[in-house]
Tab-separated table of C-alpha atoms and ligand atoms in Angstrom:
chain	number	residue	atom	x	y	z
A	1	UNK	CA	29.464	-19.922	10.584
A	2	UNK	CA	28.419	-16.320	10.852
A	3	UNK	CA	30.487	-14.455	8.292
A	4	UNK	CA	27.755	-13.690	5.786
A	5	UNK	CA	29.653	-11.541	3.289
A	6	UNK	CA	32.719	-13.812	3.334
A	7	UNK	CA	30.516	-16.858	2.738
A	8	UNK	CA	28.640	-15.058	-0.054
A	9	UNK	CA	31.946	-14.455	-1.855
A	10	UNK	CA	33.185	-18.043	-1.501
A	11	UNK	CA	30.261	-20.393	-2.019
A	12	UNK	CA	30.773	-21.458	-5.613
A	13	UNK	CA	30.285	-25.200	-4.913
A	14	UNK	CA	27.144	-24.607	-2.892
A	15	UNK	CA	25.680	-22.356	-5.632
A	16	UNK	CA	26.625	-24.798	-8.372
A	17	UNK	CA	24.937	-27.739	-6.629
A	18	UNK	CA	21.782	-25.837	-5.667
A	19	UNK	CA	21.334	-24.483	-9.214
A	20	UNK	CA	21.744	-27.894	-10.809
A	21	UNK	CA	19.476	-29.746	-8.395
A	22	UNK	CA	16.773	-27.089	-8.562
A	23	UNK	CA	16.761	-27.288	-12.360
A	24	UNK	CA	16.003	-31.008	-11.993
A	25	UNK	CA	13.399	-30.672	-9.233
A	26	UNK	CA	11.579	-27.494	-10.349
A	27	UNK	CA	8.966	-29.511	-12.222
A	28	UNK	CA	8.663	-32.181	-9.509
A	29	UNK	CA	7.771	-29.787	-6.693
A	30	UNK	CA	3.979	-29.758	-6.238
A	31	UNK	CA	3.179	-26.178	-7.248
A	32	UNK	CA	-0.301	-24.954	-6.324
A	33	UNK	CA	-2.728	-24.523	-9.196
A	34	UNK	CA	-3.777	-21.122	-7.765
A	35	UNK	CA	-0.165	-19.854	-7.751
A	36	UNK	CA	-0.335	-18.901	-4.066
A	37	UNK	CA	2.550	-21.043	-2.873
A	38	UNK	CA	4.363	-20.361	0.361
A	39	UNK	CA	7.908	-21.627	0.773
A	40	UNK	CA	10.274	-21.768	3.742
A	41	UNK	CA	14.002	-22.346	3.278
A	42	UNK	CA	16.078	-23.836	6.108
A	43	UNK	CA	19.632	-22.542	6.685
A	44	UNK	CA	19.507	-19.801	4.034
A	45	UNK	CA	22.746	-18.168	5.176
A	46	UNK	CA	23.204	-14.821	3.363
A	47	UNK	CA	20.176	-15.648	1.199
A	48	UNK	CA	21.759	-15.569	-2.254
A	49	UNK	CA	21.075	-19.211	-3.156
A	50	UNK	CA	17.440	-18.789	-2.114
A	51	UNK	CA	16.972	-15.505	-3.975
A	52	UNK	CA	18.982	-16.373	-7.097
A	53	UNK	CA	17.691	-19.902	-7.692
A	54	UNK	CA	14.489	-20.561	-5.693
A	55	UNK	CA	12.751	-17.164	-5.854
A	56	UNK	CA	12.640	-17.164	-9.711
A	57	UNK	CA	10.840	-20.546	-9.653
A	58	UNK	CA	7.942	-19.237	-7.547
A	59	UNK	CA	4.719	-18.193	-9.272
A	60	UNK	CA	4.354	-14.377	-9.469
A	61	UNK	CA	1.405	-14.494	-7.053
A	62	UNK	CA	3.236	-16.521	-4.395
A	63	UNK	CA	1.970	-15.982	-0.849
A	64	UNK	CA	5.194	-15.797	1.124
A	65	UNK	CA	8.878	-16.690	0.994
A	66	UNK	CA	10.608	-17.159	4.337
A	67	UNK	CA	14.352	-17.667	4.617
A	68	UNK	CA	15.513	-18.975	7.991
A	69	UNK	CA	18.830	-19.507	9.719
A	70	UNK	CA	20.111	-20.270	13.205
A	71	UNK	CA	22.561	-17.354	12.876
A	72	UNK	CA	21.221	-13.894	13.704
A	73	UNK	CA	24.086	-12.311	11.725
A	74	UNK	CA	23.115	-14.252	8.594
A	75	UNK	CA	19.451	-13.291	9.012
A	76	UNK	CA	20.291	-9.607	9.502
A	77	UNK	CA	22.524	-9.598	6.429
A	78	UNK	CA	19.934	-11.357	4.249
A	79	UNK	CA	17.122	-9.031	5.362
A	80	UNK	CA	19.273	-6.033	4.451
A	81	UNK	CA	20.202	-7.422	1.006
A	82	UNK	CA	16.670	-8.434	0.048
A	83	UNK	CA	14.437	-5.925	1.884
A	84	UNK	CA	13.011	-4.616	-1.400
A	85	UNK	CA	11.535	-8.006	-2.314
A	86	UNK	CA	7.788	-8.262	-1.712
A	87	UNK	CA	6.353	-10.965	0.578
A	88	UNK	CA	9.883	-12.069	1.425
A	89	UNK	CA	11.558	-12.068	4.827
A	90	UNK	CA	14.319	-13.782	6.742
A	91	UNK	CA	14.017	-14.908	10.347
A	92	UNK	CA	15.953	-16.845	12.957
A	93	UNK	CA	15.048	-20.519	13.289
A	94	UNK	CA	17.049	-23.429	14.671
A	95	UNK	CA	15.689	-26.342	12.664
A	96	UNK	CA	16.838	-28.730	15.396
A	97	UNK	CA	14.763	-26.928	18.054
A	98	UNK	CA	12.461	-28.713	20.495
A	99	UNK	CA	9.336	-26.753	19.614
A	100	UNK	CA	8.628	-24.756	16.443
A	101	UNK	CA	7.216	-21.227	16.771
A	102	UNK	CA	3.425	-21.618	16.614
A	103	UNK	CA	3.012	-19.128	13.737
A	104	UNK	CA	5.179	-21.279	11.426
A	105	UNK	CA	3.436	-24.597	12.002
A	106	UNK	CA	1.558	-26.055	9.031
A	107	UNK	CA	1.928	-22.858	6.980
A	108	UNK	CA	4.104	-23.882	4.031
A	109	UNK	CA	3.551	-25.684	0.753
A	110	UNK	CA	7.287	-26.282	0.318
A	111	UNK	CA	10.334	-26.503	2.550
A	112	UNK	CA	13.739	-26.384	0.857
A	113	UNK	CA	17.213	-26.604	2.336
A	114	UNK	CA	20.638	-26.413	0.694
A	115	UNK	CA	23.930	-27.243	2.393
A	116	UNK	CA	22.520	-26.929	5.890
A	117	UNK	CA	21.474	-30.284	7.342
A	118	UNK	CA	25.065	-31.567	7.611
A	119	UNK	CA	25.453	-28.909	10.332
A	120	UNK	CA	22.555	-30.360	12.334
A	121	UNK	CA	23.421	-33.331	14.536
A	122	UNK	CA	19.820	-34.041	15.498
A	123	UNK	CA	18.408	-34.946	12.083
A	124	UNK	CA	15.430	-36.622	13.735
A	125	UNK	CA	14.331	-33.324	15.318
A	126	UNK	CA	15.067	-31.396	12.103
A	127	UNK	CA	12.867	-33.715	10.012
A	128	UNK	CA	10.083	-33.654	12.577
A	129	UNK	CA	10.156	-29.852	12.386
A	130	UNK	CA	10.257	-29.791	8.575
A	131	UNK	CA	7.250	-32.127	8.539
A	132	UNK	CA	5.384	-29.841	10.939
A	133	UNK	CA	6.193	-26.706	8.931
A	134	UNK	CA	4.375	-28.164	5.935
A	135	UNK	CA	0.661	-27.846	5.280
A	136	UNK	CA	-1.358	-31.001	5.846
A	137	UNK	CA	-2.208	-31.422	2.181
A	138	UNK	CA	0.232	-31.458	-0.672
A	139	UNK	CA	3.269	-30.137	1.201
A	140	UNK	CA	6.655	-31.262	-0.079
A	141	UNK	CA	10.330	-30.829	0.731
A	142	UNK	CA	13.623	-30.780	-1.157
A	143	UNK	CA	16.684	-31.285	1.035
A	144	UNK	CA	20.286	-31.136	-0.206
A	145	UNK	CA	23.212	-31.640	2.135
A	146	UNK	CA	26.627	-33.238	2.513
A	147	UNK	CA	26.853	-36.872	3.504
A	148	UNK	CA	30.657	-36.900	3.249
A	149	UNK	CA	33.427	-34.420	2.506
A	150	UNK	CA	37.221	-34.689	2.852
A	151	UNK	CA	37.161	-31.577	5.025
A	152	UNK	CA	35.926	-33.737	7.920
A	153	UNK	CA	39.053	-35.925	7.751
A	154	UNK	CA	41.200	-32.787	7.665
A	155	UNK	CA	39.441	-31.516	10.804
A	156	UNK	CA	40.150	-34.827	12.586
A	157	UNK	CA	43.865	-34.612	11.773
A	158	UNK	CA	44.039	-30.969	12.877
A	159	UNK	CA	42.290	-31.859	16.133
A	160	UNK	CA	44.990	-34.451	16.842
A	161	UNK	CA	47.630	-31.686	16.614
A	162	UNK	CA	48.355	-30.242	20.080
A	163	UNK	CA	48.614	-26.775	18.487
A	164	UNK	CA	44.908	-26.793	17.518
A	165	UNK	CA	43.355	-29.400	19.837
A	166	UNK	CA	42.048	-26.929	22.418
A	167	UNK	CA	40.055	-25.074	19.733
A	168	UNK	CA	38.610	-28.259	18.255
A	169	UNK	CA	37.515	-30.422	21.176
A	170	UNK	CA	33.930	-30.531	19.904
A	171	UNK	CA	34.966	-31.332	16.319
A	172	UNK	CA	32.355	-34.115	16.041
A	173	UNK	CA	29.604	-31.498	16.343
A	174	UNK	CA	30.753	-30.122	12.974
A	175	UNK	CA	30.960	-33.400	11.059
A	176	UNK	CA	27.953	-34.439	8.978
A	177	UNK	CA	25.813	-36.913	10.957
A	178	UNK	CA	25.919	-39.186	7.880
A	179	UNK	CA	29.704	-38.961	7.261
A	180	UNK	CA	30.422	-42.319	8.911
A	181	UNK	CA	27.178	-43.999	7.866
A	182	UNK	CA	27.613	-47.279	5.982
A	183	UNK	CA	24.317	-46.668	4.156
A	184	UNK	CA	23.388	-42.972	4.258
A	185	UNK	CA	20.466	-43.373	1.850
A	186	UNK	CA	18.832	-46.077	3.959
A	187	UNK	CA	19.508	-44.159	7.158
A	188	UNK	CA	17.986	-40.956	5.802
A	189	UNK	CA	14.997	-42.786	4.302
A	190	UNK	CA	14.306	-44.323	7.691
A	191	UNK	CA	14.461	-40.902	9.317
A	192	UNK	CA	12.013	-39.529	6.717
A	193	UNK	CA	9.660	-42.458	7.397
A	194	UNK	CA	9.863	-41.893	11.116
A	195	UNK	CA	8.993	-38.218	10.654
A	196	UNK	CA	5.849	-39.283	8.756
A	197	UNK	CA	6.770	-38.499	5.131
A	198	UNK	CA	5.163	-40.776	2.579
A	199	UNK	CA	6.495	-40.432	-0.963
A	200	UNK	CA	10.287	-40.293	-0.813
A	201	UNK	CA	13.172	-40.225	-3.228
A	202	UNK	CA	16.624	-40.203	-1.646
A	203	UNK	CA	19.765	-40.177	-3.770
A	204	UNK	CA	23.429	-40.162	-2.882
A	205	UNK	CA	25.370	-38.258	-5.523
A	206	UNK	CA	29.133	-38.604	-5.841
A	207	UNK	CA	30.623	-35.281	-6.903
A	208	UNK	CA	34.058	-33.783	-7.359
A	209	UNK	CA	34.903	-30.100	-7.066
A	210	UNK	CA	38.237	-28.682	-8.140
A	211	UNK	CA	39.636	-25.638	-6.323
A	212	UNK	CA	41.951	-23.751	-8.681
A	213	UNK	CA	44.883	-22.492	-6.644
A	214	UNK	CA	45.674	-22.577	-2.955
A	215	UNK	CA	44.084	-19.184	-2.257
A	216	UNK	CA	40.721	-20.347	-3.614
A	217	UNK	CA	40.837	-23.369	-1.325
A	218	UNK	CA	41.787	-21.211	1.682
A	219	UNK	CA	39.014	-18.674	0.945
A	220	UNK	CA	36.430	-21.462	0.792
A	221	UNK	CA	37.669	-22.951	4.063
A	222	UNK	CA	37.671	-19.524	5.764
A	223	UNK	CA	34.036	-19.014	4.716
A	224	UNK	CA	32.747	-22.112	6.511
A	225	UNK	CA	35.330	-23.284	9.078
A	226	UNK	CA	33.730	-22.970	12.548
A	227	UNK	CA	37.070	-23.140	14.390
A	228	UNK	CA	38.692	-19.998	12.961
A	229	UNK	CA	36.479	-17.672	15.014
A	230	UNK	CA	37.970	-19.279	18.147
A	231	UNK	CA	41.580	-19.013	17.013
A	232	UNK	CA	43.460	-15.707	17.374
A	233	UNK	CA	43.591	-13.854	14.055
A	234	UNK	CA	47.410	-13.874	14.098
A	235	UNK	CA	47.330	-17.694	13.826
A	236	UNK	CA	44.748	-17.988	11.044
A	237	UNK	CA	47.316	-18.238	8.260
A	238	UNK	CA	49.231	-20.929	10.144
A	239	UNK	CA	46.012	-22.914	10.658
A	240	UNK	CA	45.165	-22.632	6.953
A	241	UNK	CA	48.702	-23.648	5.938
A	242	UNK	CA	48.429	-26.729	8.184
A	243	UNK	CA	45.043	-27.433	6.609
A	244	UNK	CA	46.574	-27.317	3.104
A	245	UNK	CA	49.514	-29.548	4.167
A	246	UNK	CA	47.027	-32.196	5.342
A	247	UNK	CA	45.098	-31.938	2.062
A	248	UNK	CA	48.387	-32.511	0.214
A	249	UNK	CA	49.206	-35.512	2.422
A	250	UNK	CA	45.795	-36.950	1.449
A	251	UNK	CA	46.898	-36.824	-2.218
A	252	UNK	CA	44.226	-34.284	-3.069
A	253	UNK	CA	46.635	-31.863	-4.803
A	254	UNK	CA	47.344	-31.946	-8.528
A	255	UNK	CA	49.988	-29.833	-10.270
A	256	UNK	CA	49.036	-28.865	-13.785
A	257	UNK	CA	51.040	-26.743	-16.222
A	258	UNK	CA	48.895	-23.671	-16.931
A	259	UNK	CA	51.454	-22.558	-19.523
A	260	UNK	CA	55.195	-22.820	-20.170
A	261	UNK	CA	56.181	-20.645	-17.164
A	262	UNK	CA	53.452	-21.224	-14.598
A	263	UNK	CA	52.202	-24.344	-13.012
A	264	UNK	CA	48.859	-24.068	-11.276
A	265	UNK	CA	48.015	-26.033	-8.133
A	266	UNK	CA	44.569	-27.650	-8.088
A	267	UNK	CA	42.895	-29.217	-5.072
A	268	UNK	CA	40.429	-32.027	-5.608
A	269	UNK	CA	37.480	-32.462	-3.300
A	270	UNK	CA	35.473	-35.683	-3.806
A	271	UNK	CA	32.275	-35.468	-1.794
A	272	UNK	CA	28.858	-37.086	-1.513
A	273	UNK	CA	25.567	-35.222	-1.441
A	274	UNK	CA	22.222	-36.420	-0.185
A	275	UNK	CA	19.428	-35.152	-2.424
A	276	UNK	CA	16.084	-35.997	-0.865
A	277	UNK	CA	12.591	-35.173	-2.045
A	278	UNK	CA	9.608	-36.099	0.134
A	279	UNK	CA	5.893	-35.409	0.424
A	280	UNK	CA	3.740	-35.099	3.495
A	281	UNK	CA	0.364	-36.337	2.360
A	282	UNK	CA	-0.361	-39.939	1.372
A	283	UNK	CA	-3.665	-38.880	-0.130
A	284	UNK	CA	-2.294	-36.383	-2.578
A	285	UNK	CA	-4.152	-37.549	-5.712
A	286	UNK	CA	-7.231	-38.295	-3.656
A	287	UNK	CA	-7.154	-34.746	-2.304
A	288	UNK	CA	-6.866	-33.301	-5.798
A	289	UNK	CA	-9.882	-35.262	-7.007
A	290	UNK	CA	-12.065	-34.573	-4.004
A	291	UNK	CA	-11.091	-30.884	-3.827
A	292	UNK	CA	-11.737	-30.094	-7.480
A	293	UNK	CA	-14.668	-27.924	-6.475
A	294	UNK	CA	-12.410	-25.803	-4.268
A	295	UNK	CA	-9.758	-24.614	-6.710
A	296	UNK	CA	-7.907	-22.557	-4.077
A	297	UNK	CA	-6.691	-25.708	-2.338
A	298	UNK	CA	-5.860	-27.768	-5.408
A	299	UNK	CA	-2.217	-28.189	-6.374
A	300	UNK	CA	-0.675	-28.770	-9.801
A	301	UNK	CA	-0.008	-32.414	-10.643
A	302	UNK	CA	3.598	-33.267	-11.499
B	401	SAM	C1	26.766	-23.590	4.209
B	401	SAM	S1	25.546	-22.502	4.707
B	401	SAM	C2	24.361	-22.704	3.414
B	401	SAM	C3	23.694	-21.414	3.058
B	401	SAM	C4	22.766	-21.491	1.838
B	401	SAM	N1	21.666	-22.397	2.056
B	401	SAM	C5	23.557	-21.883	0.623
B	401	SAM	O1	23.209	-22.902	-0.004
B	401	SAM	O2	24.499	-21.171	0.264
B	401	SAM	C6	24.797	-23.328	6.051
B	401	SAM	C7	23.860	-22.453	6.841
B	401	SAM	O3	23.136	-23.303	7.738
B	401	SAM	C8	22.970	-22.583	8.950
B	401	SAM	N2	22.650	-23.525	10.021
B	401	SAM	C9	23.495	-24.339	10.703
B	401	SAM	N3	22.830	-25.009	11.656
B	401	SAM	C10	21.529	-24.652	11.562
B	401	SAM	C11	20.339	-24.977	12.282
B	401	SAM	N4	20.385	-25.827	13.316
B	401	SAM	N5	19.186	-24.401	11.913
B	401	SAM	C12	19.145	-23.508	10.897
B	401	SAM	N6	20.234	-23.139	10.193
B	401	SAM	C13	21.407	-23.695	10.515
B	401	SAM	C14	24.287	-21.847	9.133
B	401	SAM	O4	24.160	-20.759	10.023
B	401	SAM	C15	24.585	-21.426	7.690
B	401	SAM	O5	24.114	-20.140	7.420
B	402	LIG	C1	40.203	-30.656	-0.592
B	402	LIG	C2	39.316	-30.275	0.521
B	402	LIG	C3	39.510	-30.898	1.825
B	402	LIG	C4	38.379	-29.355	0.304
B	402	LIG	C5	37.414	-28.896	1.305
B	402	LIG	C6	36.675	-27.802	0.692
B	402	LIG	C7	35.606	-27.171	1.533
B	402	LIG	C8	35.771	-25.761	1.829
B	402	LIG	C9	34.533	-27.875	1.942
B	402	LIG	C10	33.398	-27.290	2.701
B	402	LIG	C11	32.363	-28.292	3.058
B	402	LIG	C12	31.223	-27.658	3.816
B	402	LIG	C13	31.061	-28.040	5.231
B	402	LIG	C14	30.440	-26.757	3.159
B	402	LIG	C15	29.283	-26.002	3.651
B	402	LIG	O1	28.683	-26.288	4.693
B	402	LIG	O2	28.877	-25.056	2.972
C-alpha cells in the first residue's frame, strides 16, 4: 500500500482503534522522569495517526520522534505534511529486515505500531528488531494489529476467480500471519518471549466496524488493497463490485431504512485485534532504585 493521501482519507477504523487504545495505554507507557523520551513508530503510513494521537502524549521536552515505514512514498508524504514539527522525522525502515541500521539500535524508550504488523509475515524478525530498537533499560512497546478480518476471506474467494487469479497468486503474503492461528494470544506471547521481552500483556479484542454505504466500503478497500495497483485501472470498478458481491454472500450486508424513501446499505466487519504491551528490562524497578542518584536515566513509575 503506497497511496498515502487515499489512505489518509479512508482510515476511520484505524484512527478509531489507535485513539481508543492509546487513551488506555497512555498512563501505562513508562515515561521518563526527565521528559526526554524518544519514540519510534513502526509502519506510520501517512503519519496522521502518529501525529494526531501519539505526538500529543509526548512530554514537551521529548528527545526525538521517528516515524518509519517500508514505503518510500508514505515516508515522503509524511515528511512533507509534518516538516514543521521539531525533533520529528520520518524514514524508511522494513521492520522485518535482517539487520537494523546501526544508528537506530538501542536508541528508543518506546516503540509503537498501529495496523502494521499484520502486513509482516516474519513476526519473529519484526519482534527481534523492535526489541533491538529499544534502550536497554526501561524500554517498552505497544503493538496493535489485526489478527483476523473478513477481508482475508474475500481475498481468498477473489483469488479463486480466474478473472483475478493472476493478480493474486501471492495472496497469502497479504493475510495476517495470525489469521489462521487457533490461539493468537499464546502464539504472540511466545514470539514476545523468544524476542526477549519480559513483562507482557497480550489481549485479543473482538471488534465490529460498520461501513455506512457501499461507497464507504469501496473507498476503504481501495485505500489498503495491495492487488489494485496490479490491475488495470479500467477493471478497478469491476474488481470492487466483485468484492462487494462476496461480502454480501458472506451475509455481512444489512439493509436499514434511513427514512421513508431511502434505505441505506450497511456492511458489517467483525474483526479481531491483537493489543500487546511489553517491556524490555526485567530489572525495571531495580534500575529505578539503583539509579536514583542519576535522575537523567530514571523513568516514571506506572
Ligand atoms: C494500514 S497502514 C497503517 C498506518 C498507520 N500506522 C495507521 O495506523 O494509520 C500500514 C502501514 O504499514 C506499512 N508496512 C507494511 N509492511 C511493513 C514493514 N515490513 N515494515 C514497515 N512498515 C510496513 C505499510 O507501508 C503501511 O504504510
Ligand atoms: C466487510 C468487509 C470485508 C470489510 C473489510 C473492510 C476493510 C477495508 C478492511 C481492511 C483491513 C486492513 C488490512 C486494514 C489495514 O491494514 O489498515
